[in-house]
CSV table of C-alpha atoms in Angstrom, one decimal:
chain,number,residue,atom,x,y,z
A,2,UNK,CA,0.0,0.0,0.0
A,3,UNK,CA,1.3,3.4,-0.9
A,4,UNK,CA,1.3,5.4,2.3
A,5,UNK,CA,3.6,8.0,0.8
A,6,UNK,CA,0.7,9.2,-1.4
A,7,UNK,CA,-1.7,9.1,1.5
A,8,UNK,CA,0.6,11.2,3.6
A,9,UNK,CA,1.2,13.7,0.8
A,10,UNK,CA,-2.5,13.9,0.1
A,11,UNK,CA,-3.2,14.4,3.8
A,12,UNK,CA,-0.6,17.1,4.1
A,13,UNK,CA,-1.7,18.9,1.0
A,14,UNK,CA,-5.5,18.6,1.2
A,15,UNK,CA,-6.5,17.8,4.7
A,16,UNK,CA,-4.4,19.8,7.1
A,17,UNK,CA,-2.8,22.0,4.4
A,18,UNK,CA,0.8,22.0,5.4
A,19,UNK,CA,3.9,21.8,3.3
A,20,UNK,CA,5.0,18.4,2.0
A,21,UNK,CA,7.2,16.6,4.5
A,22,UNK,CA,6.0,18.7,7.5
A,23,UNK,CA,4.3,15.9,9.4
A,24,UNK,CA,6.1,13.4,11.6
A,25,UNK,CA,4.7,10.4,13.3
A,26,UNK,CA,4.9,12.3,16.6
A,27,UNK,CA,3.1,15.4,15.3
A,28,UNK,CA,0.1,16.1,17.5
A,29,UNK,CA,-3.0,16.5,15.3
A,30,UNK,CA,-4.7,19.0,17.5
A,31,UNK,CA,-1.7,21.4,17.1
A,32,UNK,CA,-2.5,21.6,13.4
A,33,UNK,CA,-4.6,24.7,12.6
A,34,UNK,CA,-6.7,22.9,10.1
A,35,UNK,CA,-7.4,19.8,12.1
A,36,UNK,CA,-11.2,20.1,12.5
A,37,UNK,CA,-14.4,18.1,11.9
A,38,UNK,CA,-14.1,18.7,8.1
A,39,UNK,CA,-10.5,17.4,8.2
A,40,UNK,CA,-11.8,14.2,9.8
A,41,UNK,CA,-14.3,13.8,6.9
A,42,UNK,CA,-11.6,14.6,4.4
A,43,UNK,CA,-9.3,11.9,5.9
A,44,UNK,CA,-12.2,9.4,5.5
A,45,UNK,CA,-12.6,10.5,1.9
A,46,UNK,CA,-9.0,10.0,0.9
A,47,UNK,CA,-8.8,6.6,2.7
A,48,UNK,CA,-11.9,5.6,0.7
A,49,UNK,CA,-10.4,6.9,-2.5
A,50,UNK,CA,-7.0,5.4,-2.2
A,51,UNK,CA,-7.6,2.2,-0.3
A,52,UNK,CA,-11.4,1.7,-0.6
A,53,UNK,CA,-11.7,1.5,3.2
A,54,UNK,CA,-14.1,3.2,5.5
A,55,UNK,CA,-12.6,4.7,8.6
A,56,UNK,CA,-14.6,5.2,11.8
A,57,UNK,CA,-15.1,8.9,12.5
A,58,UNK,CA,-14.8,8.5,16.3
A,59,UNK,CA,-11.6,6.5,15.9
A,60,UNK,CA,-10.0,9.2,13.9
A,61,UNK,CA,-11.1,11.8,16.4
A,62,UNK,CA,-9.5,9.7,19.2
A,63,UNK,CA,-6.1,9.8,17.6
A,64,UNK,CA,-3.6,12.1,19.3
A,65,UNK,CA,-0.7,11.9,16.9
A,66,UNK,CA,-0.4,11.5,13.2
A,67,UNK,CA,1.4,8.2,13.8
A,68,UNK,CA,-1.7,6.9,15.6
A,69,UNK,CA,-3.8,7.9,12.6
A,70,UNK,CA,-1.6,6.1,10.2
A,71,UNK,CA,-1.8,3.0,12.4
A,72,UNK,CA,-5.6,3.2,12.3
A,73,UNK,CA,-5.6,3.2,8.6
A,74,UNK,CA,-3.1,0.3,8.5
A,75,UNK,CA,-5.2,-1.7,10.9
A,76,UNK,CA,-8.4,-1.0,8.9
A,77,UNK,CA,-6.6,-2.2,5.8
A,78,UNK,CA,-5.3,-5.4,7.3
A,79,UNK,CA,-8.7,-6.1,8.8
A,80,UNK,CA,-10.5,-5.5,5.5
B,6,UNK,CA,-52.3,3.4,-19.8
B,7,UNK,CA,-52.5,6.1,-17.1
B,8,UNK,CA,-49.0,7.4,-16.3
B,9,UNK,CA,-47.8,10.1,-14.0
B,10,UNK,CA,-45.4,12.8,-14.8
B,11,UNK,CA,-44.0,16.0,-13.5
B,12,UNK,CA,-45.8,18.9,-15.1
B,13,UNK,CA,-44.3,21.8,-13.3
B,14,UNK,CA,-41.9,22.8,-10.5
B,15,UNK,CA,-41.6,26.0,-8.5
B,16,UNK,CA,-39.7,26.9,-5.4
B,17,UNK,CA,-39.5,29.7,-2.9
B,18,UNK,CA,-36.8,30.8,-0.5
B,19,UNK,CA,-37.2,33.3,2.3
B,20,UNK,CA,-35.8,36.8,1.7
B,21,UNK,CA,-33.2,36.9,4.4
B,22,UNK,CA,-29.8,35.8,3.2
B,23,UNK,CA,-26.8,34.7,5.4
B,24,UNK,CA,-23.4,34.7,3.7
B,25,UNK,CA,-20.7,32.2,4.5
B,26,UNK,CA,-17.2,33.6,5.0
B,27,UNK,CA,-15.5,33.5,1.6
B,28,UNK,CA,-12.1,33.4,3.2
B,29,UNK,CA,-12.9,30.2,5.1
B,30,UNK,CA,-11.6,27.0,3.4
B,31,UNK,CA,-14.8,25.4,4.6
B,32,UNK,CA,-16.9,27.6,2.4
B,33,UNK,CA,-15.0,26.5,-0.7
B,34,UNK,CA,-15.1,22.8,0.3
B,35,UNK,CA,-18.8,22.7,1.0
B,36,UNK,CA,-19.5,24.9,-2.1
B,37,UNK,CA,-22.1,27.0,-0.3
B,38,UNK,CA,-21.7,30.8,-0.5
B,39,UNK,CA,-25.1,31.8,0.9
B,40,UNK,CA,-28.2,30.4,2.4
B,41,UNK,CA,-31.7,31.7,3.0
B,42,UNK,CA,-33.2,31.7,6.4
B,43,UNK,CA,-36.7,32.4,7.7
B,44,UNK,CA,-37.5,35.1,10.2
B,45,UNK,CA,-41.2,34.8,11.1
B,46,UNK,CA,-42.2,32.3,8.3
B,47,UNK,CA,-42.7,28.6,8.8
B,48,UNK,CA,-42.1,25.7,6.5
B,49,UNK,CA,-45.8,25.7,5.6
B,50,UNK,CA,-45.5,29.3,4.5
B,51,UNK,CA,-42.6,28.5,2.2
B,52,UNK,CA,-44.5,25.6,0.7
B,53,UNK,CA,-47.5,27.9,0.4
B,54,UNK,CA,-45.5,30.5,-1.5
B,55,UNK,CA,-44.0,27.9,-3.9
B,56,UNK,CA,-47.5,26.6,-4.6
B,57,UNK,CA,-48.8,30.1,-5.2
B,58,UNK,CA,-46.1,30.6,-7.8
B,59,UNK,CA,-47.2,27.5,-9.5
B,60,UNK,CA,-50.8,28.6,-9.7
B,61,UNK,CA,-49.8,32.1,-10.8
B,62,UNK,CA,-47.8,30.5,-13.7
B,63,UNK,CA,-51.2,29.4,-15.1
B,64,UNK,CA,-50.1,25.8,-15.5
B,65,UNK,CA,-53.0,24.5,-13.5
B,66,UNK,CA,-56.3,25.7,-12.0
B,67,UNK,CA,-56.8,25.3,-8.2
B,68,UNK,CA,-60.0,23.4,-8.8
B,69,UNK,CA,-58.2,20.6,-10.6
B,70,UNK,CA,-56.0,19.7,-7.7
B,71,UNK,CA,-57.3,16.6,-6.0
B,72,UNK,CA,-54.4,15.7,-3.7
B,73,UNK,CA,-51.8,17.5,-1.6
B,74,UNK,CA,-48.8,15.8,-0.2
B,75,UNK,CA,-46.5,17.8,2.1
B,76,UNK,CA,-43.1,16.7,3.1
B,77,UNK,CA,-41.8,18.5,6.2
B,78,UNK,CA,-39.9,18.0,9.4
B,79,UNK,CA,-41.0,21.4,10.6
B,80,UNK,CA,-44.8,21.3,10.8
B,81,UNK,CA,-46.8,24.3,12.0
B,82,UNK,CA,-48.4,22.2,14.8
B,83,UNK,CA,-48.2,18.8,16.3
B,84,UNK,CA,-51.7,18.6,15.0
B,85,UNK,CA,-53.6,19.3,12.8
B,86,UNK,CA,-51.7,18.2,9.7
B,87,UNK,CA,-50.0,21.1,7.8
B,88,UNK,CA,-51.3,19.8,4.5
B,89,UNK,CA,-54.9,20.4,5.7
B,90,UNK,CA,-53.9,24.0,6.6
B,91,UNK,CA,-52.5,24.3,3.1
B,92,UNK,CA,-55.6,23.1,1.5
B,93,UNK,CA,-57.5,25.9,3.1
B,94,UNK,CA,-54.9,28.6,2.5
B,95,UNK,CA,-54.4,27.6,-1.2
B,96,UNK,CA,-58.2,27.6,-1.6
B,97,UNK,CA,-58.2,24.1,-3.0
B,98,UNK,CA,-61.3,22.0,-3.3
B,99,UNK,CA,-62.5,20.3,-0.1
B,100,UNK,CA,-62.6,17.0,-2.1
B,101,UNK,CA,-58.8,17.1,-2.0
B,102,UNK,CA,-56.9,14.4,-0.2
B,103,UNK,CA,-54.2,15.8,2.0
B,104,UNK,CA,-51.5,14.5,4.3
B,105,UNK,CA,-48.0,15.3,5.6
B,106,UNK,CA,-45.1,12.9,5.8
B,107,UNK,CA,-42.0,13.4,7.8
B,108,UNK,CA,-38.8,12.8,5.8
B,109,UNK,CA,-35.7,14.8,5.1
B,110,UNK,CA,-33.3,14.5,2.2
B,111,UNK,CA,-34.9,11.4,0.8
B,112,UNK,CA,-38.4,13.0,0.9
B,113,UNK,CA,-38.8,14.3,-2.6
B,114,UNK,CA,-38.2,10.9,-4.2
B,115,UNK,CA,-40.6,9.4,-1.8
B,116,UNK,CA,-43.2,12.0,-2.7
B,117,UNK,CA,-42.8,11.1,-6.4
B,118,UNK,CA,-43.4,7.5,-5.5
B,119,UNK,CA,-46.5,8.3,-3.5
B,120,UNK,CA,-47.8,10.5,-6.3
B,121,UNK,CA,-47.2,7.9,-8.9
B,122,UNK,CA,-49.1,5.3,-6.8
B,123,UNK,CA,-52.1,7.6,-6.4
B,124,UNK,CA,-52.3,8.6,-10.0
B,125,UNK,CA,-51.6,5.3,-11.7
B,126,UNK,CA,-54.2,3.5,-9.6
B,127,UNK,CA,-56.7,6.1,-10.6
B,128,UNK,CA,-57.1,7.6,-7.1
B,129,UNK,CA,-55.9,11.1,-8.1
B,130,UNK,CA,-55.3,13.1,-11.3
B,131,UNK,CA,-53.4,16.2,-10.3
B,132,UNK,CA,-51.2,16.1,-7.2
B,133,UNK,CA,-49.5,19.0,-5.5
B,134,UNK,CA,-46.3,17.6,-4.0
B,135,UNK,CA,-45.0,20.2,-1.6
B,136,UNK,CA,-41.7,20.2,0.4
B,137,UNK,CA,-40.7,22.7,3.0
B,138,UNK,CA,-38.3,22.9,5.9
B,139,UNK,CA,-36.8,25.5,8.2
B,140,UNK,CA,-33.9,23.7,9.8
B,141,UNK,CA,-32.6,27.2,10.7
B,142,UNK,CA,-35.1,27.2,13.5
B,143,UNK,CA,-33.4,24.1,14.9
B,144,UNK,CA,-29.8,25.2,14.3
B,145,UNK,CA,-27.8,26.9,17.1
B,146,UNK,CA,-26.3,30.1,15.7
B,147,UNK,CA,-23.0,29.2,17.4
B,148,UNK,CA,-22.8,25.8,15.8
B,149,UNK,CA,-20.7,26.1,12.6
B,150,UNK,CA,-21.0,22.4,11.8
B,151,UNK,CA,-24.6,22.9,10.6
B,152,UNK,CA,-25.1,26.6,10.4
B,153,UNK,CA,-23.1,27.0,7.2
B,154,UNK,CA,-24.8,24.0,5.5
B,155,UNK,CA,-28.6,24.1,5.9
B,156,UNK,CA,-30.8,26.7,4.1
B,157,UNK,CA,-34.6,27.1,4.4
B,158,UNK,CA,-36.8,26.6,1.3
B,159,UNK,CA,-40.1,25.3,0.0
B,160,UNK,CA,-41.1,23.7,-3.3
B,161,UNK,CA,-44.2,22.8,-5.2
B,162,UNK,CA,-44.3,20.1,-7.9
B,163,UNK,CA,-47.4,19.4,-10.0
B,164,UNK,CA,-47.7,15.8,-10.9
B,165,UNK,CA,-50.4,14.9,-13.4
B,166,UNK,CA,-51.8,12.0,-15.3
B,167,UNK,CA,-51.2,11.4,-19.0
B,168,UNK,CA,-52.1,8.5,-21.3
B,169,UNK,CA,-48.8,6.9,-22.3
B,170,UNK,CA,-47.1,3.6,-22.8
B,171,UNK,CA,-43.8,4.3,-21.0
B,172,UNK,CA,-43.2,5.3,-17.4
B,173,UNK,CA,-42.1,8.9,-16.7
B,174,UNK,CA,-41.6,8.1,-13.0
B,175,UNK,CA,-39.9,5.0,-11.8
B,176,UNK,CA,-38.7,2.5,-11.2
B,177,UNK,CA,-37.7,3.3,-7.6
B,178,UNK,CA,-35.3,2.0,-5.0
B,179,UNK,CA,-35.7,2.6,-1.2
B,180,UNK,CA,-33.6,2.1,1.8
B,181,UNK,CA,-33.7,2.6,5.6
B,182,UNK,CA,-31.3,2.2,8.4
B,183,UNK,CA,-32.8,3.6,11.6
B,184,UNK,CA,-29.7,2.7,13.6
B,185,UNK,CA,-28.3,6.0,12.3
B,186,UNK,CA,-30.9,8.1,14.2
B,187,UNK,CA,-28.3,9.5,16.6
B,188,UNK,CA,-26.2,11.0,13.9
B,189,UNK,CA,-28.7,13.5,12.5
B,190,UNK,CA,-31.3,14.5,15.1
B,191,UNK,CA,-33.2,17.2,16.9
B,192,UNK,CA,-33.4,15.2,20.2
B,193,UNK,CA,-35.8,17.1,22.4
B,194,UNK,CA,-39.3,18.5,21.9
B,195,UNK,CA,-41.1,15.3,20.7
B,196,UNK,CA,-42.8,12.7,22.7
B,197,UNK,CA,-39.8,10.5,23.5
B,198,UNK,CA,-37.8,13.4,25.0
B,199,UNK,CA,-39.9,16.4,25.8
B,200,UNK,CA,-38.4,19.8,26.6
B,201,UNK,CA,-36.9,20.2,30.0
B,202,UNK,CA,-34.8,23.0,31.3
B,203,UNK,CA,-31.8,20.7,31.0
B,204,UNK,CA,-32.6,20.2,27.3
B,205,UNK,CA,-32.1,23.9,26.6
B,206,UNK,CA,-28.7,24.0,28.2
B,207,UNK,CA,-26.0,24.8,25.6
B,208,UNK,CA,-22.9,22.6,25.7
B,209,UNK,CA,-19.6,23.1,23.8
B,210,UNK,CA,-18.3,20.3,21.6
B,211,UNK,CA,-14.6,19.6,21.0
B,212,UNK,CA,-14.5,22.0,18.0
B,213,UNK,CA,-16.0,24.9,20.0
B,214,UNK,CA,-19.5,24.6,18.6
B,215,UNK,CA,-22.4,25.3,20.9
B,216,UNK,CA,-25.7,23.4,20.9
B,217,UNK,CA,-28.4,22.1,23.2
B,218,UNK,CA,-30.5,19.0,22.9
B,219,UNK,CA,-33.3,21.0,21.4
B,220,UNK,CA,-30.9,22.0,18.5
B,221,UNK,CA,-30.1,20.1,15.4
B,222,UNK,CA,-27.1,17.8,15.8
B,223,UNK,CA,-25.2,16.3,13.0
B,224,UNK,CA,-22.3,13.9,13.3
B,225,UNK,CA,-20.6,14.8,10.0
B,226,UNK,CA,-18.1,11.9,9.7
B,227,UNK,CA,-20.8,9.3,10.5
B,228,UNK,CA,-23.2,10.8,8.0
B,229,UNK,CA,-20.4,10.8,5.5
B,230,UNK,CA,-19.7,7.1,6.2
B,231,UNK,CA,-23.4,6.3,5.8
B,232,UNK,CA,-23.4,7.9,2.4
B,233,UNK,CA,-20.3,6.0,1.3
B,234,UNK,CA,-21.8,2.8,2.5
B,235,UNK,CA,-25.4,3.1,1.2
B,236,UNK,CA,-25.5,5.4,-1.8
B,237,UNK,CA,-23.3,3.4,-4.2
B,238,UNK,CA,-25.3,0.1,-3.8
B,239,UNK,CA,-28.6,2.0,-4.2
B,240,UNK,CA,-27.3,3.7,-7.3
B,241,UNK,CA,-26.2,0.5,-8.9
B,242,UNK,CA,-29.3,-1.3,-7.9
B,243,UNK,CA,-31.3,1.4,-9.7
B,244,UNK,CA,-29.1,1.1,-12.8
B,245,UNK,CA,-29.8,-2.6,-12.8
B,246,UNK,CA,-33.5,-2.2,-12.2
B,247,UNK,CA,-33.7,0.2,-15.1
B,248,UNK,CA,-31.5,-1.9,-17.4
B,249,UNK,CA,-29.5,1.2,-18.1
B,250,UNK,CA,-25.9,2.2,-17.8
B,251,UNK,CA,-24.5,5.6,-16.7
B,252,UNK,CA,-24.0,6.6,-20.3
B,253,UNK,CA,-27.7,6.0,-21.0
B,254,UNK,CA,-28.7,8.7,-18.6
B,255,UNK,CA,-28.7,12.4,-19.5
B,256,UNK,CA,-28.5,13.8,-16.1
B,257,UNK,CA,-28.0,12.8,-12.4
B,258,UNK,CA,-29.6,14.9,-9.8
B,259,UNK,CA,-28.7,13.9,-6.3
B,260,UNK,CA,-29.7,15.4,-3.0
B,261,UNK,CA,-27.5,18.5,-2.7
B,262,UNK,CA,-25.9,17.7,0.7
B,263,UNK,CA,-22.7,19.7,0.2
B,264,UNK,CA,-20.2,19.9,-2.7
B,265,UNK,CA,-17.5,17.9,-1.0
B,266,UNK,CA,-19.7,14.9,-0.5
B,267,UNK,CA,-21.3,15.2,-4.0
B,268,UNK,CA,-17.9,15.4,-5.7
B,269,UNK,CA,-16.7,12.4,-3.7
B,270,UNK,CA,-19.7,10.4,-4.7
B,271,UNK,CA,-19.5,11.5,-8.3
B,272,UNK,CA,-15.9,10.3,-8.6
B,273,UNK,CA,-16.6,7.1,-6.8
B,274,UNK,CA,-19.6,6.3,-9.1
B,275,UNK,CA,-17.7,7.5,-12.2
B,276,UNK,CA,-20.4,9.9,-13.3
B,277,UNK,CA,-19.2,12.5,-15.9
B,278,UNK,CA,-19.0,16.0,-14.5
B,279,UNK,CA,-21.2,17.5,-17.2
B,280,UNK,CA,-24.1,15.2,-16.4
B,281,UNK,CA,-23.9,15.7,-12.7
B,282,UNK,CA,-26.0,18.5,-11.1
B,283,UNK,CA,-24.4,20.7,-8.5
B,284,UNK,CA,-26.8,23.4,-7.3
B,285,UNK,CA,-26.2,24.6,-3.8
B,286,UNK,CA,-24.0,27.7,-4.1
B,287,UNK,CA,-26.9,30.0,-3.4
B,288,UNK,CA,-29.3,27.9,-1.3
B,289,UNK,CA,-27.2,25.4,0.7
B,290,UNK,CA,-28.7,22.1,1.7
B,291,UNK,CA,-32.4,22.7,1.8
B,292,UNK,CA,-33.2,19.1,2.8
B,293,UNK,CA,-36.3,17.8,0.9
B,294,UNK,CA,-36.2,20.8,-1.4
B,295,UNK,CA,-32.7,20.3,-2.9
B,296,UNK,CA,-33.8,18.1,-5.8
B,297,UNK,CA,-36.8,20.1,-7.0
B,298,UNK,CA,-34.7,23.3,-6.8
B,299,UNK,CA,-31.9,21.6,-8.7
B,300,UNK,CA,-34.4,20.4,-11.4
B,301,UNK,CA,-36.0,23.8,-11.7
B,302,UNK,CA,-32.6,25.4,-12.1
B,303,UNK,CA,-31.5,22.9,-14.8
B,304,UNK,CA,-34.8,23.5,-16.5
B,305,UNK,CA,-34.3,27.3,-16.5
B,306,UNK,CA,-30.7,26.9,-17.8
B,307,UNK,CA,-32.1,24.8,-20.7
B,308,UNK,CA,-30.4,21.6,-19.6
B,309,UNK,CA,-33.5,19.5,-19.6
B,310,UNK,CA,-34.9,18.4,-23.0
B,311,UNK,CA,-38.0,16.4,-23.7
B,312,UNK,CA,-37.5,12.7,-23.1
B,313,UNK,CA,-34.2,13.2,-21.2
B,314,UNK,CA,-33.5,10.4,-18.8
B,315,UNK,CA,-32.7,11.5,-15.3
B,316,UNK,CA,-31.6,9.6,-12.2
B,317,UNK,CA,-32.7,11.1,-8.9
B,318,UNK,CA,-31.2,10.1,-5.5
B,319,UNK,CA,-32.0,11.4,-2.1
B,320,UNK,CA,-30.2,10.3,1.1
B,321,UNK,CA,-29.9,11.5,4.7
B,322,UNK,CA,-31.7,11.8,8.0
B,323,UNK,CA,-33.2,8.6,9.3
B,324,UNK,CA,-31.1,7.2,7.8
B,325,UNK,CA,-33.3,7.1,4.8
B,326,UNK,CA,-32.6,7.0,1.1
B,327,UNK,CA,-34.5,6.7,-2.1
B,328,UNK,CA,-33.8,6.9,-5.8
B,329,UNK,CA,-35.7,6.8,-9.1
B,330,UNK,CA,-35.5,7.1,-12.8
B,331,UNK,CA,-37.4,10.0,-14.2
B,332,UNK,CA,-38.2,10.8,-17.9
B,333,UNK,CA,-38.5,14.6,-18.4
B,334,UNK,CA,-41.6,15.6,-20.3
B,335,UNK,CA,-41.8,19.2,-21.6
B,336,UNK,CA,-45.2,20.8,-20.8
């Protein structure tokens, strides 16, 4: 699975930061654009790229970007 | 054979306009620049105004209407039925049938189905299908998650009988999943959870939005997931039922939820952009009125020709969804 593209898309279109800004330890709530629309946008790109449906509450419960990536990976392996 | 068809559509929006902040990225994503909101008017007033426009156009005499169906989630009273009030206000014959039904975004397609049933079984000849809602009355002004999305509007569709061999309305597909009730709800004020002082207490959510249990609540991510889960299967079921492929349709008119969701669905379903209606910039999500407003706008822009094949699909609160094929007939 191409997580590089997912990360790039997430940076560019969801939280709108420069490419390569995010690290696994980045705290999502510290990002200015991390809001309810960002949660929906994350679900949209996961659906587009991997055809998986993420649970909104689970995304909201993620503290760091790394946790979010893990959720997507888990969903993929479970699907 | 007796067939039913849409003879005319009108809509009405209240005068007061609220503008979404053009500098907000949210505004661009949801594709809604402005919405109309009521001040003193009710949903019944909006439907009334739309119906008056229809009669003023001269397409139909009041005395020929023999049924009123009114889709609303904002009735004037618990009882009596708003459609009965509309019969009197519109000065329609007392031999009219009239009833309300409570649905949101799937409501218009349901209304077409009901009208088809009444007409094609010979129970009615000219049906006034009205929609009207005033979600702005339920929205907390400090709740951005819904305030920027929902606009107030009413619509009136005249559905009449005609002698024809082919269907103009249908086939239909329907779907319901009541487990989604929590995700789009006005919790208090009905019989299950009446108003209490506590219900009117405003609480702040994690994004800084304020709302009480008497306000509209929407769990955006969950509603989005519902749409991804249910709309594509319903869409393909309808294609199969009609024996038609995407390229056989001239136009797709979906419930105008927001641009972000519509665009996502369009790409997922592989519908060409030029055949896909997006009409919410100036009205927002007007619940059961989005589809008739979109149809009327396409009509006015000259995008609907006689015998065009359309696919309509509404989805939302309930959860409830419904879709149908419709053949456009010039009047």
